[in-house]
Amino acid sequence: MAQFTEEEKTIRRIDRRFNKGVVQYGLIEEGDKILIGLSGGKDSLALVELLGKRARIYKPRFSVVAVHVVMKNIPYQSDNEYLKTHCEAYGVPFLQYETSFDPSTDTRKSPCFLCSWNRRKALFTVAKEQGCNKIALGHHMDDILETLLMNITYQGAFSTMPPRLVMKKFDMTIIRPMCMVHESDLIELAALHGYRKQVKNCPYESQSSRSDMKGILRQLEAMNPEARYSLWGSMTNVQEELLPDKID
């Protein structure tokens, strides 16, 4: 019986979870051209690696290109040469796109929202320019569950970021191929492959409540080690007859 090293076990576990998400939610189809949003963090670096490796498998055949969006008015430093080298190692073309936003244009929205919205707008622009039909984002299972908890807590809505979202208005599909991959998996992968950390200096970063939800998810898993799977399953097991009727 074959004996695997700890590194091989980690890679096999990540590949298994990654492939499960891609297949279960039908995220990649024949002829797809996929744009990867490459922020420079461990998650997007892992997405380049995983999709780059999968693109070498001929069924289904698809191609990928990565773009790093530079928000000129945010002091966020990225080593673009490193990002380019990382992409080239997995056969993924690298692009850079510059944009900016003015937080005073809509004081009703937080700077984080405006920054995120403008980054997403830039991704759609580049995807159209490159002839892509899908945009891949580096959200993992923890991100999706944390968003679920945030929306329940702050929005009063049972919703999250789906693995596949068809944007009919823009003729584009958003996919999250790492939807079944745990954040702990990606931390291990980053350490194994020596991902270089990018320097962050965002003046608005402390305004995010996502870190609080990370703590809540950890607390739930301390109560029940299978909590993340229960939360995930709940999204497709909505028992409406056991919920209050909506009152107009």
Short mmCIF file of C-alpha atoms in Angstrom, two decimals:
data_model
loop_
_atom_site.label_atom_id
_atom_site.label_comp_id
_atom_site.label_asym_id
_atom_site.label_seq_id
_atom_site.Cartn_x
_atom_site.Cartn_y
_atom_site.Cartn_z
CA MET A 1 0.00 0.00 0.00
CA ALA A 2 1.39 3.40 -1.02
CA GLN A 3 2.63 5.64 1.77
CA PHE A 4 2.13 9.37 1.32
CA THR A 5 4.11 12.15 2.92
CA GLU A 6 2.29 14.81 4.97
CA GLU A 7 2.73 17.24 2.07
CA GLU A 8 1.24 14.76 -0.39
CA LYS A 9 -1.69 14.12 1.96
CA THR A 10 -2.37 17.85 2.18
CA ILE A 11 -2.23 18.32 -1.60
CA ARG A 12 -4.48 15.31 -2.19
CA ARG A 13 -7.02 16.58 0.37
CA ILE A 14 -7.10 20.05 -1.21
CA ASP A 15 -7.37 18.63 -4.73
CA ARG A 16 -10.22 16.35 -3.63
CA ARG A 17 -12.20 19.21 -2.07
CA PHE A 18 -11.44 21.53 -4.98
CA ASN A 19 -12.51 19.00 -7.59
CA LYS A 20 -15.64 18.14 -5.61
CA GLY A 21 -16.76 21.77 -5.66
CA VAL A 22 -16.01 22.20 -9.35
CA VAL A 23 -17.89 19.04 -10.34
CA GLN A 24 -20.79 19.23 -7.85
CA TYR A 25 -21.75 22.77 -8.87
CA GLY A 26 -20.86 22.48 -12.58
CA LEU A 27 -18.40 25.38 -12.42
CA ILE A 28 -16.25 24.56 -15.47
CA GLU A 29 -17.53 23.64 -18.93
CA GLU A 30 -16.01 22.87 -22.30
CA GLY A 31 -14.60 25.97 -23.99
CA ASP A 32 -14.74 28.24 -20.95
CA LYS A 33 -12.33 31.17 -20.74
CA ILE A 34 -12.03 32.09 -17.09
CA LEU A 35 -10.68 35.32 -15.59
CA ILE A 36 -9.12 34.90 -12.14
CA GLY A 37 -9.33 37.85 -9.77
CA LEU A 38 -5.81 37.88 -8.30
CA SER A 39 -5.61 40.10 -5.21
CA GLY A 40 -2.24 38.70 -4.12
CA GLY A 41 -3.48 37.04 -0.93
CA LYS A 42 -3.08 33.34 -0.19
CA ASP A 43 -6.58 32.52 -1.46
CA SER A 44 -6.17 34.03 -4.91
CA LEU A 45 -2.62 32.64 -5.21
CA ALA A 46 -4.03 29.19 -4.45
CA LEU A 47 -6.80 29.70 -7.01
CA VAL A 48 -4.20 30.43 -9.70
CA GLU A 49 -2.34 27.25 -8.74
CA LEU A 50 -5.41 25.02 -8.62
CA LEU A 51 -7.07 26.32 -11.80
CA GLY A 52 -3.75 26.49 -13.64
CA LYS A 53 -3.08 22.83 -12.87
CA ARG A 54 -6.62 21.80 -13.77
CA ALA A 55 -6.44 23.64 -17.11
CA ARG A 56 -3.80 21.10 -18.17
CA ILE A 57 -6.46 18.38 -17.95
CA TYR A 58 -8.22 18.17 -21.31
CA LYS A 59 -11.72 17.30 -20.14
CA PRO A 60 -13.32 19.73 -20.12
CA ARG A 61 -10.97 22.02 -22.03
CA PHE A 62 -10.81 25.57 -20.75
CA SER A 63 -8.34 28.44 -20.47
CA VAL A 64 -7.53 30.91 -17.72
CA VAL A 65 -6.05 34.39 -17.38
CA ALA A 66 -5.38 36.28 -14.14
CA VAL A 67 -5.80 40.00 -13.47
CA HIS A 68 -4.52 42.04 -10.53
CA VAL A 69 -6.64 45.16 -9.98
CA VAL A 70 -4.69 48.10 -8.55
CA MET A 71 -6.83 50.59 -6.61
CA LYS A 72 -4.69 53.71 -7.00
CA ASN A 73 -6.15 55.65 -4.07
CA ILE A 74 -5.62 52.82 -1.55
CA PRO A 75 -2.07 52.39 -0.16
CA TYR A 76 -1.99 48.67 -0.92
CA GLN A 77 1.42 47.46 -2.08
CA SER A 78 1.68 44.35 -4.22
CA ASP A 79 4.79 42.76 -5.68
CA ASN A 80 3.58 42.55 -9.26
CA GLU A 81 6.70 40.74 -10.45
CA TYR A 82 6.08 38.04 -7.86
CA LEU A 83 2.42 37.74 -8.92
CA LYS A 84 3.45 37.49 -12.57
CA THR A 85 6.08 34.84 -11.79
CA HIS A 86 3.57 32.85 -9.74
CA CYS A 87 1.08 32.89 -12.62
CA GLU A 88 3.72 31.89 -15.17
CA ALA A 89 4.69 28.90 -13.02
CA TYR A 90 1.21 27.47 -13.64
CA GLY A 91 0.86 28.60 -17.26
CA VAL A 92 -1.57 31.42 -16.44
CA PRO A 93 -1.19 34.76 -18.31
CA PHE A 94 -0.98 37.78 -15.98
CA LEU A 95 -2.59 41.19 -16.46
CA GLN A 96 -2.70 44.36 -14.36
CA TYR A 97 -5.55 46.88 -14.38
CA GLU A 98 -5.56 50.24 -12.58
CA THR A 99 -8.63 52.03 -11.27
CA SER A 100 -9.75 54.19 -8.32
CA PHE A 101 -12.82 55.38 -6.43
CA ASP A 102 -13.89 58.51 -4.55
CA PRO A 103 -15.49 57.68 -1.15
CA SER A 104 -17.14 61.10 -1.03
CA THR A 105 -19.37 60.31 -4.03
CA ASP A 106 -21.69 58.13 -1.91
CA THR A 107 -21.39 58.65 1.83
CA ARG A 108 -24.23 56.17 2.40
CA LYS A 109 -21.89 53.35 1.42
CA SER A 110 -18.79 52.34 3.35
CA PRO A 111 -15.38 52.77 1.67
CA CYS A 112 -15.01 48.97 1.83
CA PHE A 113 -18.21 48.55 -0.17
CA LEU A 114 -17.17 51.17 -2.75
CA CYS A 115 -13.70 49.66 -3.11
CA SER A 116 -15.11 46.15 -3.52
CA TRP A 117 -17.75 47.36 -6.00
CA ASN A 118 -15.18 49.15 -8.14
CA ARG A 119 -12.83 46.16 -8.08
CA ARG A 120 -15.70 43.95 -9.23
CA LYS A 121 -16.56 46.46 -11.96
CA ALA A 122 -12.92 46.33 -13.12
CA LEU A 123 -13.06 42.52 -13.28
CA PHE A 124 -16.11 42.67 -15.57
CA THR A 125 -14.34 45.22 -17.78
CA VAL A 126 -11.21 43.07 -18.16
CA ALA A 127 -13.25 39.88 -18.61
CA LYS A 128 -15.09 41.45 -21.53
CA GLU A 129 -11.85 42.76 -23.04
CA GLN A 130 -10.27 39.29 -22.82
CA GLY A 131 -13.30 37.44 -24.19
CA CYS A 132 -13.94 35.57 -20.93
CA ASN A 133 -17.33 34.09 -20.09
CA LYS A 134 -16.60 33.43 -16.41
CA ILE A 135 -14.88 35.20 -13.52
CA ALA A 136 -13.35 33.04 -10.80
CA LEU A 137 -13.06 34.45 -7.28
CA GLY A 138 -10.94 33.04 -4.46
CA HIS A 139 -13.64 32.59 -1.83
CA HIS A 140 -13.38 29.35 0.16
CA MET A 141 -15.89 27.50 2.34
CA ASP A 142 -15.14 29.62 5.42
CA ASP A 143 -15.80 32.83 3.46
CA ILE A 144 -19.16 31.53 2.28
CA LEU A 145 -20.23 30.39 5.75
CA GLU A 146 -19.06 33.64 7.36
CA THR A 147 -21.09 35.58 4.79
CA LEU A 148 -24.12 33.43 5.62
CA LEU A 149 -23.73 34.28 9.31
CA MET A 150 -23.18 37.97 8.53
CA ASN A 151 -26.30 38.18 6.34
CA ILE A 152 -28.43 36.44 8.96
CA THR A 153 -27.09 38.69 11.73
CA TYR A 154 -26.98 42.07 9.99
CA GLN A 155 -29.32 41.80 6.99
CA GLY A 156 -32.01 39.49 8.31
CA ALA A 157 -31.59 37.40 5.15
CA PHE A 158 -30.72 33.74 4.67
CA SER A 159 -28.25 34.24 1.84
CA THR A 160 -24.55 34.03 1.00
CA MET A 161 -22.10 33.94 -1.92
CA PRO A 162 -23.14 30.97 -4.13
CA PRO A 163 -20.56 28.74 -5.85
CA ARG A 164 -22.08 29.74 -9.21
CA LEU A 165 -23.91 32.97 -9.99
CA VAL A 166 -25.18 33.75 -13.49
CA MET A 167 -25.14 37.53 -14.12
CA LYS A 168 -27.64 37.76 -16.99
CA LYS A 169 -27.40 41.54 -17.12
CA PHE A 170 -23.66 41.35 -17.85
CA ASP A 171 -23.65 38.04 -19.76
CA MET A 172 -21.09 36.71 -17.28
CA THR A 173 -20.96 33.93 -14.68
CA ILE A 174 -19.23 34.28 -11.32
CA ILE A 175 -17.72 31.04 -10.01
CA ARG A 176 -16.06 30.18 -6.72
CA PRO A 177 -14.10 26.98 -7.44
CA MET A 178 -12.69 26.73 -3.90
CA CYS A 179 -16.17 26.66 -2.34
CA MET A 180 -15.51 23.27 -0.70
CA VAL A 181 -11.92 24.04 0.35
CA HIS A 182 -11.33 25.00 3.99
CA GLU A 183 -9.32 28.10 4.88
CA SER A 184 -7.06 25.90 7.01
CA ASP A 185 -6.25 23.92 3.83
CA LEU A 186 -5.12 27.11 2.10
CA ILE A 187 -3.00 28.18 5.07
CA GLU A 188 -1.22 24.82 4.82
CA LEU A 189 -0.82 25.15 1.05
CA ALA A 190 0.61 28.67 1.40
CA ALA A 191 3.19 27.39 3.91
CA LEU A 192 4.09 24.34 1.81
CA HIS A 193 4.61 26.34 -1.38
CA GLY A 194 6.06 29.43 0.23
CA TYR A 195 3.44 31.96 -0.89
CA ARG A 196 4.82 35.43 -0.34
CA LYS A 197 2.63 37.72 1.78
CA GLN A 198 1.69 41.04 0.22
CA VAL A 199 1.95 44.24 2.28
CA LYS A 200 -1.48 45.54 3.33
CA ASN A 201 -2.04 49.07 4.52
CA CYS A 202 -5.74 49.72 4.00
CA PRO A 203 -7.08 52.59 6.15
CA TYR A 204 -10.58 51.06 6.15
CA GLU A 205 -9.74 47.45 6.92
CA SER A 206 -10.60 47.68 10.63
CA GLN A 207 -14.21 48.54 9.72
CA SER A 208 -14.91 44.98 8.55
CA SER A 209 -16.92 42.67 10.80
CA ARG A 210 -15.78 39.53 8.97
CA SER A 211 -13.08 38.82 11.55
CA ASP A 212 -15.82 38.63 14.21
CA MET A 213 -17.64 36.01 12.15
CA LYS A 214 -14.44 33.98 11.84
CA GLY A 215 -14.41 33.81 15.62
CA ILE A 216 -18.07 32.78 15.75
CA LEU A 217 -17.48 30.02 13.20
CA ARG A 218 -14.59 28.73 15.33
CA GLN A 219 -16.82 28.79 18.41
CA LEU A 220 -19.50 26.80 16.61
CA GLU A 221 -16.92 24.21 15.54
CA ALA A 222 -15.70 23.98 19.14
CA MET A 223 -19.29 23.11 20.12
CA ASN A 224 -19.74 20.72 17.18
CA PRO A 225 -16.78 19.65 14.99
CA GLU A 226 -19.24 19.08 12.14
CA ALA A 227 -20.81 22.55 12.44
CA ARG A 228 -19.50 23.83 9.11
CA TYR A 229 -21.09 20.91 7.28
CA SER A 230 -24.38 21.42 9.12
CA LEU A 231 -24.36 25.11 8.16
CA TRP A 232 -23.53 24.22 4.56
CA GLY A 233 -26.28 21.61 4.39
CA SER A 234 -28.82 24.01 5.87
CA MET A 235 -28.60 26.18 2.75
CA THR A 236 -30.21 23.45 0.65
CA ASN A 237 -32.43 22.03 3.41
CA VAL A 238 -34.82 24.92 4.03
CA GLN A 239 -37.96 23.48 5.67
CA GLU A 240 -40.44 26.24 4.92
CA GLU A 241 -43.33 24.51 6.67
CA LEU A 242 -41.42 24.90 9.95
CA LEU A 243 -40.78 28.63 9.48
CA PRO A 244 -43.10 31.59 10.13
CA ASP A 245 -45.23 32.76 7.23
CA LYS A 246 -44.26 36.11 5.72
CA ILE A 247 -46.57 38.89 6.82
CA ASP A 248 -47.19 41.63 4.25
#
